[in-house]
XYZ file of C-alpha atoms in Angstrom:
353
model
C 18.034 -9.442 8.606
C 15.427 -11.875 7.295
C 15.100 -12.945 3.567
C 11.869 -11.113 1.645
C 11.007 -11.377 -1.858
C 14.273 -12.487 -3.197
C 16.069 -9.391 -1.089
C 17.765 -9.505 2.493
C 15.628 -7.007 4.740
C 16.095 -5.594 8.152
C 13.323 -7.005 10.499
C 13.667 -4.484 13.280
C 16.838 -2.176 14.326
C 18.693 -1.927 17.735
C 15.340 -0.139 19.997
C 13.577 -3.207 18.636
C 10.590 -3.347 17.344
C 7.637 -2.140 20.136
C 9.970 1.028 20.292
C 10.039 1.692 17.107
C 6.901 1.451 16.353
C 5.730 3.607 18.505
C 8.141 6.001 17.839
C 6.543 6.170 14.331
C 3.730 7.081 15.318
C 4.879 9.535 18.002
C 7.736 11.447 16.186
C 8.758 10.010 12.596
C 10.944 7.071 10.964
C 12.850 6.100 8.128
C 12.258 2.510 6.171
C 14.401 1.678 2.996
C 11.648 0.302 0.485
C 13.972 -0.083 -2.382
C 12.934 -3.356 -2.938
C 9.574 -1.861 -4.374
C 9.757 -2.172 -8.309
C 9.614 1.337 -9.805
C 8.459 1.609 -13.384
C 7.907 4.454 -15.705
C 5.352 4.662 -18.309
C 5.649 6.469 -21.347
C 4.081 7.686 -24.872
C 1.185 9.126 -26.160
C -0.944 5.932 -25.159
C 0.235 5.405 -21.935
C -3.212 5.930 -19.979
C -5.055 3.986 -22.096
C -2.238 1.327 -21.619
C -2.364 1.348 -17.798
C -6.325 1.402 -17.935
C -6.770 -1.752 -20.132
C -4.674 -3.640 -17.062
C -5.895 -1.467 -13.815
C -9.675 -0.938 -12.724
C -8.609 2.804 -11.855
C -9.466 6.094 -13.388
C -6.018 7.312 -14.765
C -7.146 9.266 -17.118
C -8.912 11.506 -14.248
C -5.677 12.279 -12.501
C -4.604 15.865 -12.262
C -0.518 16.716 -13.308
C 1.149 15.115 -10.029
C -1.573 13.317 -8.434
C -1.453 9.615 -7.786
C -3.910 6.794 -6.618
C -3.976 3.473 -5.587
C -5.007 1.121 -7.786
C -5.148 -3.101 -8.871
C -4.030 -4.639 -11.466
C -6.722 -7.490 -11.766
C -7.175 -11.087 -14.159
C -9.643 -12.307 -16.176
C -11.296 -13.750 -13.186
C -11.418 -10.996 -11.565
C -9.132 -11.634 -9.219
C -6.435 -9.391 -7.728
C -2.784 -9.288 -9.226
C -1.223 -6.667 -7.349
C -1.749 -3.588 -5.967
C -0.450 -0.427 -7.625
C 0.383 3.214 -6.847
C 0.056 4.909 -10.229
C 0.733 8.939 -10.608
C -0.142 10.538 -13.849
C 3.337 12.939 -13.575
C 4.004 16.370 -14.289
C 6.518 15.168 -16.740
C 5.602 13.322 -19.588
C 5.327 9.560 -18.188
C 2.950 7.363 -15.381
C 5.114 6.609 -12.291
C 4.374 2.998 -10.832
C 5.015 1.285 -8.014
C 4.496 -2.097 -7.202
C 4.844 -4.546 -4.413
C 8.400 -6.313 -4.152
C 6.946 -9.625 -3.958
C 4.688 -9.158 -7.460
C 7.596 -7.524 -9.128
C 8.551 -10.205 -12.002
C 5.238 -11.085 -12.946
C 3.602 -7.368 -12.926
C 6.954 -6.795 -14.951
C 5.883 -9.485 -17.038
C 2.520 -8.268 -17.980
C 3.345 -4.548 -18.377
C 6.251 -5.246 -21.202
C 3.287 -8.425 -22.248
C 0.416 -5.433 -22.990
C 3.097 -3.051 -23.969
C 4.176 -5.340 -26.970
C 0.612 -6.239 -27.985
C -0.791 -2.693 -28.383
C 2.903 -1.508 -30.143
C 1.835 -4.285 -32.697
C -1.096 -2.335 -33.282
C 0.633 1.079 -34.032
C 0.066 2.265 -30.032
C 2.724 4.598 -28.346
C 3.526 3.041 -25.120
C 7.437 2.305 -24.068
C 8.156 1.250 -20.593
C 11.497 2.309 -18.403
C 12.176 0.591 -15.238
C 13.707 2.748 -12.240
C 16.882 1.929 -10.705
C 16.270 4.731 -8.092
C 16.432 3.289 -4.221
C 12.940 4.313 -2.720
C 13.311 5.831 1.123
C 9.823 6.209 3.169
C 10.059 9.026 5.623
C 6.953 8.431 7.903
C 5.514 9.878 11.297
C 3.055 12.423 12.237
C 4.118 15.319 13.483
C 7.495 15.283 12.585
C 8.105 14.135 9.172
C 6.796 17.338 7.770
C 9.100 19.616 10.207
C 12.270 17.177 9.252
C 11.444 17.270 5.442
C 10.637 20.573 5.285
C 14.179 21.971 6.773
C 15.593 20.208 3.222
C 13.108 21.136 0.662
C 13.021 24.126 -1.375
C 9.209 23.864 -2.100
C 6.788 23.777 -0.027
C 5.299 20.731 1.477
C 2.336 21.873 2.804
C 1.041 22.691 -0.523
C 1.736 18.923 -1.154
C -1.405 16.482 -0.414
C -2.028 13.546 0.504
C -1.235 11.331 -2.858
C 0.693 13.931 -5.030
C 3.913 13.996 -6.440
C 5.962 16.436 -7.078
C 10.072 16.443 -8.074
C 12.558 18.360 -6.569
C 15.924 18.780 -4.774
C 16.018 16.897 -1.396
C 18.593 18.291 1.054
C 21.300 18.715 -1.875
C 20.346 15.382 -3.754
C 18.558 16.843 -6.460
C 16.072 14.772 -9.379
C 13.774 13.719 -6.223
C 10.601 12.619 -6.427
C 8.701 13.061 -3.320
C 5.450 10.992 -3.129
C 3.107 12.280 -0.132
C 1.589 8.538 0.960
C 3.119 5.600 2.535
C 2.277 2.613 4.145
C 1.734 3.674 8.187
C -1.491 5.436 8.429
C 0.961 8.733 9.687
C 0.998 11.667 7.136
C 4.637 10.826 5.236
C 6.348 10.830 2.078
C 8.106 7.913 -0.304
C 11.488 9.885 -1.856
C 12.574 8.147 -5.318
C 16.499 9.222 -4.817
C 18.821 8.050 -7.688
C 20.605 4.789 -6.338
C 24.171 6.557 -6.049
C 22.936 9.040 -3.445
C 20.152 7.293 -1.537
C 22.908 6.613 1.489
C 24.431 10.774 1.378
C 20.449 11.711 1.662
C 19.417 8.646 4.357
C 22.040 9.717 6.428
C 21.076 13.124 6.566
C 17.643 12.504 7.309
C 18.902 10.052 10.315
C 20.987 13.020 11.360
C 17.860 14.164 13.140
C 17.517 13.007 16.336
C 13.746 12.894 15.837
C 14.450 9.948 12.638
C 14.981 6.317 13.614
C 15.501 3.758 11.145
C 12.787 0.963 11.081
C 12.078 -2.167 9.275
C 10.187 -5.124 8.089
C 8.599 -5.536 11.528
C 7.285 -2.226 12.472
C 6.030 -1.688 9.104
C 3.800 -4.829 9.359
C 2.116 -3.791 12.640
C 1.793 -0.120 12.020
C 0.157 -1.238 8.377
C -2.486 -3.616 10.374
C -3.078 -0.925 12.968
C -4.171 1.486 9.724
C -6.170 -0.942 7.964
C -4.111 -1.330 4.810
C -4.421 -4.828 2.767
C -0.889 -6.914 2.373
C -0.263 -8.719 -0.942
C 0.101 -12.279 -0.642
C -1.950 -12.053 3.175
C -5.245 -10.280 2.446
C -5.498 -9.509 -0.890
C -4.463 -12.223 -3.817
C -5.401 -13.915 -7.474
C -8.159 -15.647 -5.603
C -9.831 -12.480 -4.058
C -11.959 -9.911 -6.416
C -11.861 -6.121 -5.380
C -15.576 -6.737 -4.331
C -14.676 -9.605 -1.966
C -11.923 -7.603 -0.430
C -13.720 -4.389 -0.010
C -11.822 -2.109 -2.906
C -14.295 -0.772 -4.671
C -13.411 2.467 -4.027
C -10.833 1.909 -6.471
C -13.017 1.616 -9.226
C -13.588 5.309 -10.684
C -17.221 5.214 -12.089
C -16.597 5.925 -15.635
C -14.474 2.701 -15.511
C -17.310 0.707 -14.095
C -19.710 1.988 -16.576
C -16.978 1.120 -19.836
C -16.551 -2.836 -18.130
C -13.314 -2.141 -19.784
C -10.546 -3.790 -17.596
C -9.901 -7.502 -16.990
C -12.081 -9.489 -15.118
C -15.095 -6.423 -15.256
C -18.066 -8.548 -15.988
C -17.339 -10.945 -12.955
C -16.519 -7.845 -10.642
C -19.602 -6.198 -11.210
C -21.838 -8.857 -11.133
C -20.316 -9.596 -7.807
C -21.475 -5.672 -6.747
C -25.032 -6.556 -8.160
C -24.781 -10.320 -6.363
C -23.040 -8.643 -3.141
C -20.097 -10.860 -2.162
C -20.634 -13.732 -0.103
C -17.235 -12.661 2.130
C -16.438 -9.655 3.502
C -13.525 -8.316 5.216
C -13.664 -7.768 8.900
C -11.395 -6.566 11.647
C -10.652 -8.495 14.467
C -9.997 -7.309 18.047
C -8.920 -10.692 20.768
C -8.350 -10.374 24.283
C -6.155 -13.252 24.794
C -2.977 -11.629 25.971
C 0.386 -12.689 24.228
C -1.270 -14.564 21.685
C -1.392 -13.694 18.152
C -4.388 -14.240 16.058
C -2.663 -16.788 12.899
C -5.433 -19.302 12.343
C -9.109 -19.501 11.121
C -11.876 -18.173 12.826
C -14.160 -20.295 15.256
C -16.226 -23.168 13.037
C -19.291 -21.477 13.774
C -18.834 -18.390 12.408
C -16.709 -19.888 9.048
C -13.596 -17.614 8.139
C -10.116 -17.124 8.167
C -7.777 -14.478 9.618
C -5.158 -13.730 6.905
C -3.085 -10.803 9.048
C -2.726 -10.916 12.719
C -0.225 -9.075 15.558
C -0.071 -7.373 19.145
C -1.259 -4.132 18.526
C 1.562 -1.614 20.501
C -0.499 1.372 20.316
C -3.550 -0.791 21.673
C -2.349 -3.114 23.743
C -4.626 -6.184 22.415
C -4.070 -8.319 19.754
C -5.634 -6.997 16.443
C -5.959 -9.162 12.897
C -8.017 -9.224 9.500
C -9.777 -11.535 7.842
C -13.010 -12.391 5.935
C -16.120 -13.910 7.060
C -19.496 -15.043 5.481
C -21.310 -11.367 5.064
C -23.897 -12.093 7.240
C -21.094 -12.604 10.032
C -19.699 -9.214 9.100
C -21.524 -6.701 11.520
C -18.945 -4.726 14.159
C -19.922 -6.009 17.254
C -20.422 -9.872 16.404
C -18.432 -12.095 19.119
C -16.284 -15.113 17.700
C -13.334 -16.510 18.806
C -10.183 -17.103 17.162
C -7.928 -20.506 16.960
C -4.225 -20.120 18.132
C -2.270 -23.409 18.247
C -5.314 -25.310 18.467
C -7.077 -22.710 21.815
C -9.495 -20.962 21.350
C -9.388 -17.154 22.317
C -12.491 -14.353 22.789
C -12.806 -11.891 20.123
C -15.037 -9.493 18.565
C -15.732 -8.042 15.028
C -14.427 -4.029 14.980
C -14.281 -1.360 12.386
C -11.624 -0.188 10.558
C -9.250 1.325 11.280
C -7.942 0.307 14.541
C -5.687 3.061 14.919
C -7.053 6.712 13.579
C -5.324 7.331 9.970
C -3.321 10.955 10.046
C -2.996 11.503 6.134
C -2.490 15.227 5.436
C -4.932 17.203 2.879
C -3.503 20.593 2.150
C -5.967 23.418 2.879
């Protein structure tokens, strides 16, 4: 158990964590995310709430479909990172990262009270629901399915839907995750979120995995970690997220931080994110890149599905190409390494036909 975000986490469970990582991606496992804040949106104004804080296109989201999104500053910089679902009931759902919960908290209720002053309908409710991730391609779909009364293929890749989850009903089931494997997040009211864990572990396909196996298999799929790769001093243009921006939203300039965003697209950013791949066996890439190629990695681990080490950073852009050699500093040696696309392991999200 290891302290994280002002909660005590599991780092890895009895296979440890090369086993269970694997097994993730082989078969399917359960991680306890609960410490994710959970915060409902509602009223009339909601959207336009949520879009005068995130560069997103809320307003575009069909009944039950979600997207990732950033909640940015004036200076363009990133806050957090946000799932937001436009629900088929009458409220946003939001998640946000553990470690950004008080201050995203902050500056929700913050706009919330300023546009109320002004007559708005916004009210905010936050979720004391635990938050299970069920994740793992094939299996997850064959284990949730035997529990479900709907039916999960229908159910793509970033929608929501509520329902009854082997008995525990007032479910919301959230087809995304953080693993790269086609999975689901399960918002289970907090008195039954041990009665429906323990019948998902009752699968001999389900192991329980933690803080550590979630890092690498995150890494392997390319996804950004708050407070590593993505922070208040890096713009969505810097970090490579501009596919969050919908167009109409880059067009209005109407979130914070828009005019030094854009100009950065028109400008191009002077950093870019790369991904790393080292050869230098047992050694994990923690440091800055070689001098003569400036940078820094800002996520680095053994990769268990790939056997070398594997890491993220940013470089100058015209450093950036896949296929440019560097080499990386580990306690103070210098290691061989070369500049590869993203992702390093293949991505398995499910789109229903």
């Amino acid at each position: 158990m290891v302290p994280f975000a002002g909660w005590t986490l599991p780092l890895h469970y009895g296979q440890g964590h090369l086993q269970s990582h694997l097994h993730t991606r082989r078969h399917c496992s359960l991680f306890d995310v609960s410490h994710m804040l959970q915060t409902l949106v509602y009223g009339r104004d909601r959207i336009r709430f949520m879009e005068s804080l995130v560069v997103g296109d809320i307003a575009e989201l069909k009944p039950g479909q979600g997207t990732l999104t950033l909640l940015t500053n004036d200076k363009g910089g990133i806050t957090d990172d946000l799932i937001v679902t436009n629900t088929s009931e009458d409220h946003l759902y939001v998640v946000s990262n553990a470690a950004c919960a008080d201050k995203d908290l902050a500056i929700l209720r913050d706009r919330a009270a300023q546009l109320q002053a002004t007559g708005s309908d916004v009210h905010l409710e936050v979720s004391d629901n635990a938050l299970l991730a069920l994740q793992g391609s094939p299996s997850m779909a064959r284990v949730l399915q035997a529990g479900l009364s709907d039916d999960l293929a229908k159910l793509s890749f970033m929608n929501s839907i509520t329902t009854t989850v082997f008995g525990v009903p007032g479910c919301r089931v959230t087809r995304c995750g953080y693993t790269g494997e086609d999975g689901v997040e399960i918002s289970v009211p907090a008195a039954r979120a041990v009665e429906l864990a323990e019948q998902l572990l009752g699968v001999p396909d389900v192991w329980l995995a933690g803080l550590a196996a979630r890092d690498s298999l995150r890494l392997e799929a390319g996804l950004c970690l708050y407070g590593n790769d993505i922070d208040e001093t890096v713009t969505p243009a810097e970090a490579g997220l501009m596919w969050t921006l919908g167009k109409r939203r880059r067009v209005a300039m109407d979130f914070p931080g828009a005019a030094v965003i854009m100009a950065q697209v028109k400008d191009k950013p002077r950093r870019r994110p790369v991904a790393v791949t080292g050869t230098g066996a047992g050694h994990a890439m923690l440091n800055s890149l070689c001098p003569h190629i400036p940078g820094t990695v800002t996520s680095g681990c053994p990769s268990p599905c790939l056997g070398k080490n594997i890491a993220m950073g940013y470089v100058e852009a015209a450093h950036s190409r896949a296929g440019t050699e560097l080499t990386v500093e580990v306690r103070k040696k210098r290691h061989p390494a070369v500049i590869t696309k993203m992702p390093f392991v293949p991505t398995q999200y499910y789109m229903a036909k």
